Tab-separated table of C-alpha atoms in Angstrom:
chain	number	residue	atom	x	y	z
A	1	UNK	CA	12.470	-18.474	16.085
A	2	UNK	CA	14.944	-16.546	18.206
A	3	UNK	CA	15.602	-12.991	19.313
A	4	UNK	CA	19.186	-11.944	20.025
A	5	UNK	CA	19.720	-8.787	22.082
A	6	UNK	CA	23.445	-8.690	22.829
A	7	UNK	CA	26.724	-7.197	21.708
A	8	UNK	CA	27.836	-4.699	24.317
A	9	UNK	CA	30.552	-6.915	25.806
A	10	UNK	CA	31.871	-7.794	22.350
A	11	UNK	CA	32.174	-4.198	21.125
A	12	UNK	CA	35.958	-4.284	21.283
A	13	UNK	CA	36.037	-7.343	18.998
A	14	UNK	CA	33.701	-6.333	16.189
A	15	UNK	CA	35.743	-8.011	13.453
A	16	UNK	CA	35.545	-11.301	15.344
A	17	UNK	CA	31.815	-10.771	15.883
A	18	UNK	CA	31.249	-10.611	12.111
A	19	UNK	CA	32.216	-14.287	12.088
A	20	UNK	CA	30.953	-15.409	15.490
A	21	UNK	CA	27.352	-14.235	15.207
A	22	UNK	CA	26.650	-15.938	11.841
A	23	UNK	CA	28.383	-19.115	13.039
A	24	UNK	CA	26.332	-19.111	16.238
A	25	UNK	CA	23.090	-18.700	14.289
A	26	UNK	CA	24.014	-21.534	11.951
A	27	UNK	CA	24.968	-23.705	14.929
A	28	UNK	CA	21.673	-23.115	16.719
A	29	UNK	CA	19.756	-23.961	13.568
A	30	UNK	CA	21.770	-27.128	13.106
A	31	UNK	CA	21.321	-28.259	16.711
A	32	UNK	CA	17.564	-27.684	16.782
A	33	UNK	CA	17.036	-29.199	13.339
A	34	UNK	CA	14.283	-26.763	12.420
A	35	UNK	CA	15.875	-25.402	9.268
A	36	UNK	CA	16.672	-21.707	8.857
A	37	UNK	CA	14.247	-20.558	11.531
A	38	UNK	CA	13.680	-16.790	11.936
A	39	UNK	CA	16.379	-14.996	13.901
A	40	UNK	CA	15.869	-11.377	14.948
A	41	UNK	CA	18.926	-9.356	15.990
A	42	UNK	CA	18.629	-6.145	18.006
A	43	UNK	CA	21.359	-3.721	16.998
A	44	UNK	CA	23.212	-1.864	19.747
A	45	UNK	CA	21.407	1.243	20.969
A	46	UNK	CA	22.924	4.693	21.250
A	47	UNK	CA	24.947	4.923	24.463
A	48	UNK	CA	27.596	7.020	26.233
A	49	UNK	CA	28.386	10.690	25.739
A	50	UNK	CA	27.786	12.484	22.471
A	51	UNK	CA	30.729	14.031	20.591
A	52	UNK	CA	30.970	17.135	18.425
A	53	UNK	CA	33.594	15.637	16.093
A	54	UNK	CA	33.449	12.629	13.759
A	55	UNK	CA	34.712	9.498	15.485
A	56	UNK	CA	35.400	5.826	14.845
A	57	UNK	CA	34.299	4.010	18.013
A	58	UNK	CA	34.057	0.317	18.767
A	59	UNK	CA	30.271	0.429	19.161
A	60	UNK	CA	29.883	1.633	15.583
A	61	UNK	CA	31.945	-1.283	14.314
A	62	UNK	CA	29.889	-3.754	16.347
A	63	UNK	CA	26.667	-2.342	14.914
A	64	UNK	CA	28.177	-2.786	11.468
A	65	UNK	CA	28.911	-6.435	12.246
A	66	UNK	CA	25.281	-6.906	13.286
A	67	UNK	CA	24.064	-5.222	10.103
A	68	UNK	CA	26.382	-7.430	8.045
A	69	UNK	CA	24.861	-10.534	9.634
A	70	UNK	CA	21.308	-9.415	8.933
A	71	UNK	CA	22.183	-8.793	5.272
A	72	UNK	CA	24.162	-11.973	4.604
A	73	UNK	CA	22.617	-14.774	6.686
A	74	UNK	CA	19.257	-16.154	5.455
A	75	UNK	CA	16.118	-15.315	7.415
A	76	UNK	CA	17.861	-12.932	9.816
A	77	UNK	CA	16.292	-9.570	10.588
A	78	UNK	CA	17.488	-6.530	12.492
A	79	UNK	CA	15.776	-4.070	14.803
A	80	UNK	CA	17.549	-0.706	14.767
A	81	UNK	CA	17.338	1.196	18.072
A	82	UNK	CA	19.890	3.949	17.454
A	83	UNK	CA	17.278	6.513	18.537
A	84	UNK	CA	15.863	5.061	21.770
A	85	UNK	CA	18.928	4.329	23.888
A	86	UNK	CA	20.141	6.258	26.927
A	87	UNK	CA	23.519	7.922	27.318
A	88	UNK	CA	24.004	6.739	30.894
A	89	UNK	CA	22.226	3.372	30.860
A	90	UNK	CA	23.652	0.455	28.902
A	91	UNK	CA	20.272	-1.266	29.356
A	92	UNK	CA	17.794	1.345	28.055
A	93	UNK	CA	14.325	1.073	29.556
A	94	UNK	CA	12.301	1.427	26.367
A	95	UNK	CA	11.784	-2.178	25.348
A	96	UNK	CA	8.329	-1.674	23.839
A	97	UNK	CA	9.685	-0.044	20.693
A	98	UNK	CA	12.358	-2.740	20.474
A	99	UNK	CA	9.619	-5.354	20.436
A	100	UNK	CA	7.544	-3.410	17.935
A	101	UNK	CA	10.443	-3.159	15.496
A	102	UNK	CA	11.230	-6.845	15.800
A	103	UNK	CA	7.528	-7.422	15.220
A	104	UNK	CA	7.499	-5.386	12.012
A	105	UNK	CA	10.200	-7.646	10.580
A	106	UNK	CA	8.404	-10.798	11.714
A	107	UNK	CA	5.051	-9.645	10.334
A	108	UNK	CA	6.548	-9.010	6.909
A	109	UNK	CA	9.240	-11.660	6.538
A	110	UNK	CA	7.881	-14.492	8.693
A	111	UNK	CA	4.121	-14.118	8.374
A	112	UNK	CA	3.984	-12.662	4.881
A	113	UNK	CA	2.186	-9.431	5.759
A	114	UNK	CA	3.619	-7.469	2.862
A	115	UNK	CA	1.664	-4.346	3.798
A	116	UNK	CA	3.931	-3.999	6.859
A	117	UNK	CA	7.321	-2.369	6.228
A	118	UNK	CA	9.851	-4.700	7.893
A	119	UNK	CA	12.594	-2.241	8.856
A	120	UNK	CA	14.061	1.170	8.354
A	121	UNK	CA	15.952	2.191	5.206
A	122	UNK	CA	18.884	-0.054	4.289
A	123	UNK	CA	21.880	1.325	2.401
A	124	UNK	CA	22.395	-0.303	-1.015
A	125	UNK	CA	24.922	1.579	-3.127
A	126	UNK	CA	26.756	4.830	-3.751
A	127	UNK	CA	27.655	6.901	-6.807
A	128	UNK	CA	30.199	9.714	-6.841
A	129	UNK	CA	29.865	12.690	-9.170
A	130	UNK	CA	32.239	15.611	-8.734
A	131	UNK	CA	32.261	16.416	-5.006
A	132	UNK	CA	28.952	14.744	-4.160
A	133	UNK	CA	27.959	11.207	-3.227
A	134	UNK	CA	24.479	9.913	-3.980
A	135	UNK	CA	23.382	7.029	-1.783
A	136	UNK	CA	20.624	4.611	-2.762
A	137	UNK	CA	18.471	2.831	-0.175
A	138	UNK	CA	16.102	-0.112	-0.046
A	139	UNK	CA	13.076	-0.527	2.264
A	140	UNK	CA	11.919	3.062	1.939
A	141	UNK	CA	8.156	2.474	1.781
A	142	UNK	CA	6.595	5.497	0.145
A	143	UNK	CA	9.891	7.325	0.400
A	144	UNK	CA	12.714	8.536	2.586
A	145	UNK	CA	12.019	11.233	5.159
A	146	UNK	CA	13.362	12.566	8.445
A	147	UNK	CA	11.876	12.502	11.901
A	148	UNK	CA	12.047	16.277	12.290
A	149	UNK	CA	11.393	17.397	8.719
A	150	UNK	CA	14.907	18.796	8.459
A	151	UNK	CA	17.818	17.675	6.289
A	152	UNK	CA	19.311	14.266	7.099
A	153	UNK	CA	21.908	14.587	9.849
A	154	UNK	CA	24.810	12.516	11.196
A	155	UNK	CA	26.588	11.945	7.873
A	156	UNK	CA	30.375	12.123	7.657
A	157	UNK	CA	32.497	12.047	4.511
A	158	UNK	CA	36.159	11.517	3.578
A	159	UNK	CA	38.529	11.713	0.624
A	160	UNK	CA	41.427	9.766	2.111
A	161	UNK	CA	39.920	7.399	4.744
A	162	UNK	CA	41.952	9.178	7.429
A	163	UNK	CA	40.231	12.513	7.862
A	164	UNK	CA	36.477	12.576	8.236
A	165	UNK	CA	34.294	15.677	8.088
A	166	UNK	CA	30.706	16.442	8.933
A	167	UNK	CA	28.683	16.414	5.741
A	168	UNK	CA	25.632	18.172	4.410
A	169	UNK	CA	22.902	15.881	3.144
A	170	UNK	CA	19.672	16.182	1.211
A	171	UNK	CA	16.948	13.725	0.246
A	172	UNK	CA	17.037	13.899	-3.556
A	173	UNK	CA	14.580	11.159	-4.510
A	174	UNK	CA	12.235	8.531	-3.150
A	175	UNK	CA	15.179	6.314	-2.247
A	176	UNK	CA	18.254	8.554	-2.561
A	177	UNK	CA	20.242	10.914	-0.355
A	178	UNK	CA	23.019	13.154	-1.685
A	179	UNK	CA	25.927	13.925	0.659
A	180	UNK	CA	28.765	16.460	0.345
A	181	UNK	CA	31.155	18.743	2.197
A	182	UNK	CA	32.976	21.866	1.100
A	183	UNK	CA	36.089	20.373	2.712
A	184	UNK	CA	36.073	17.270	0.497
A	185	UNK	CA	36.571	17.705	-3.248
A	186	UNK	CA	36.943	14.034	-4.207
A	187	UNK	CA	34.900	11.920	-1.777
A	188	UNK	CA	35.562	8.208	-1.502
A	189	UNK	CA	33.372	7.115	1.414
A	190	UNK	CA	30.446	8.122	3.593
A	191	UNK	CA	29.261	6.921	6.994
A	192	UNK	CA	25.983	7.496	8.796
A	193	UNK	CA	25.346	7.654	12.563
A	194	UNK	CA	28.872	6.350	13.069
A	195	UNK	CA	29.204	7.197	16.756
A	196	UNK	CA	28.583	5.737	20.185
A	197	UNK	CA	25.665	8.081	20.639
A	198	UNK	CA	24.810	10.069	17.498
A	199	UNK	CA	23.009	13.304	18.339
A	200	UNK	CA	20.277	13.237	15.702
A	201	UNK	CA	20.050	10.074	13.557
A	202	UNK	CA	16.919	11.343	11.842
A	203	UNK	CA	16.777	9.396	8.559
A	204	UNK	CA	13.706	7.148	8.317
A	205	UNK	CA	11.244	5.753	5.811
A	206	UNK	CA	7.512	6.391	5.481
A	207	UNK	CA	6.872	4.038	8.415
A	208	UNK	CA	9.089	6.190	10.664
A	209	UNK	CA	11.468	3.298	11.290
A	210	UNK	CA	15.069	4.555	11.629
A	211	UNK	CA	17.779	3.767	9.112
A	212	UNK	CA	20.586	1.561	10.314
A	213	UNK	CA	23.978	3.156	10.886
A	214	UNK	CA	26.199	2.142	7.987
A	215	UNK	CA	29.452	2.688	6.129
A	216	UNK	CA	30.086	2.701	2.386
A	217	UNK	CA	33.720	1.657	2.881
A	218	UNK	CA	34.609	-1.965	3.523
A	219	UNK	CA	35.600	-3.392	6.892
A	220	UNK	CA	39.425	-3.455	7.079
A	221	UNK	CA	40.928	-6.926	6.740
């Protein structure tokens, strides 16, 4: 198998990366002739200064490209490290938790240890009713929770794809989170931890593995 811990220098070309990373994985598998061997991708950590307003930075798009690869290419897993990076160090020192999270995926998906939860929550779908969006997640274990016991943070919401607002959020079921804002009457999209360095990406599952940053809207063509 392989572990891939890279992406920082490609952050400005996230759309290209959505093609390049899957092609590279397929190429490696073809060259080595070992079939679809396990490939673990480490998503970009939190880095740089925090912001007090919703943003749309390159690092968020690159993380989305990595998530896309892990969801669409066979036998590819992802370790989310959005909570253990360092604002001023592009190479964060905590590698033990990186290894542990890669290990969780390998234990479950490679070695068949189904009692081990392989990752944090993964966004599946959304449903809009009135001014609220209910998000459904997979890989929740015994249920969604937060690291600090407070409401889920770092959600933003929009009604026109141009103006984004901080959103309130609440865990409303084992695998659902409802998101809303008084400033948005007809929401069309939600994003989570969509920043270079989100302040408090606190959504996890029962194994305390963080949810991946994600978007409900599609990548622009």
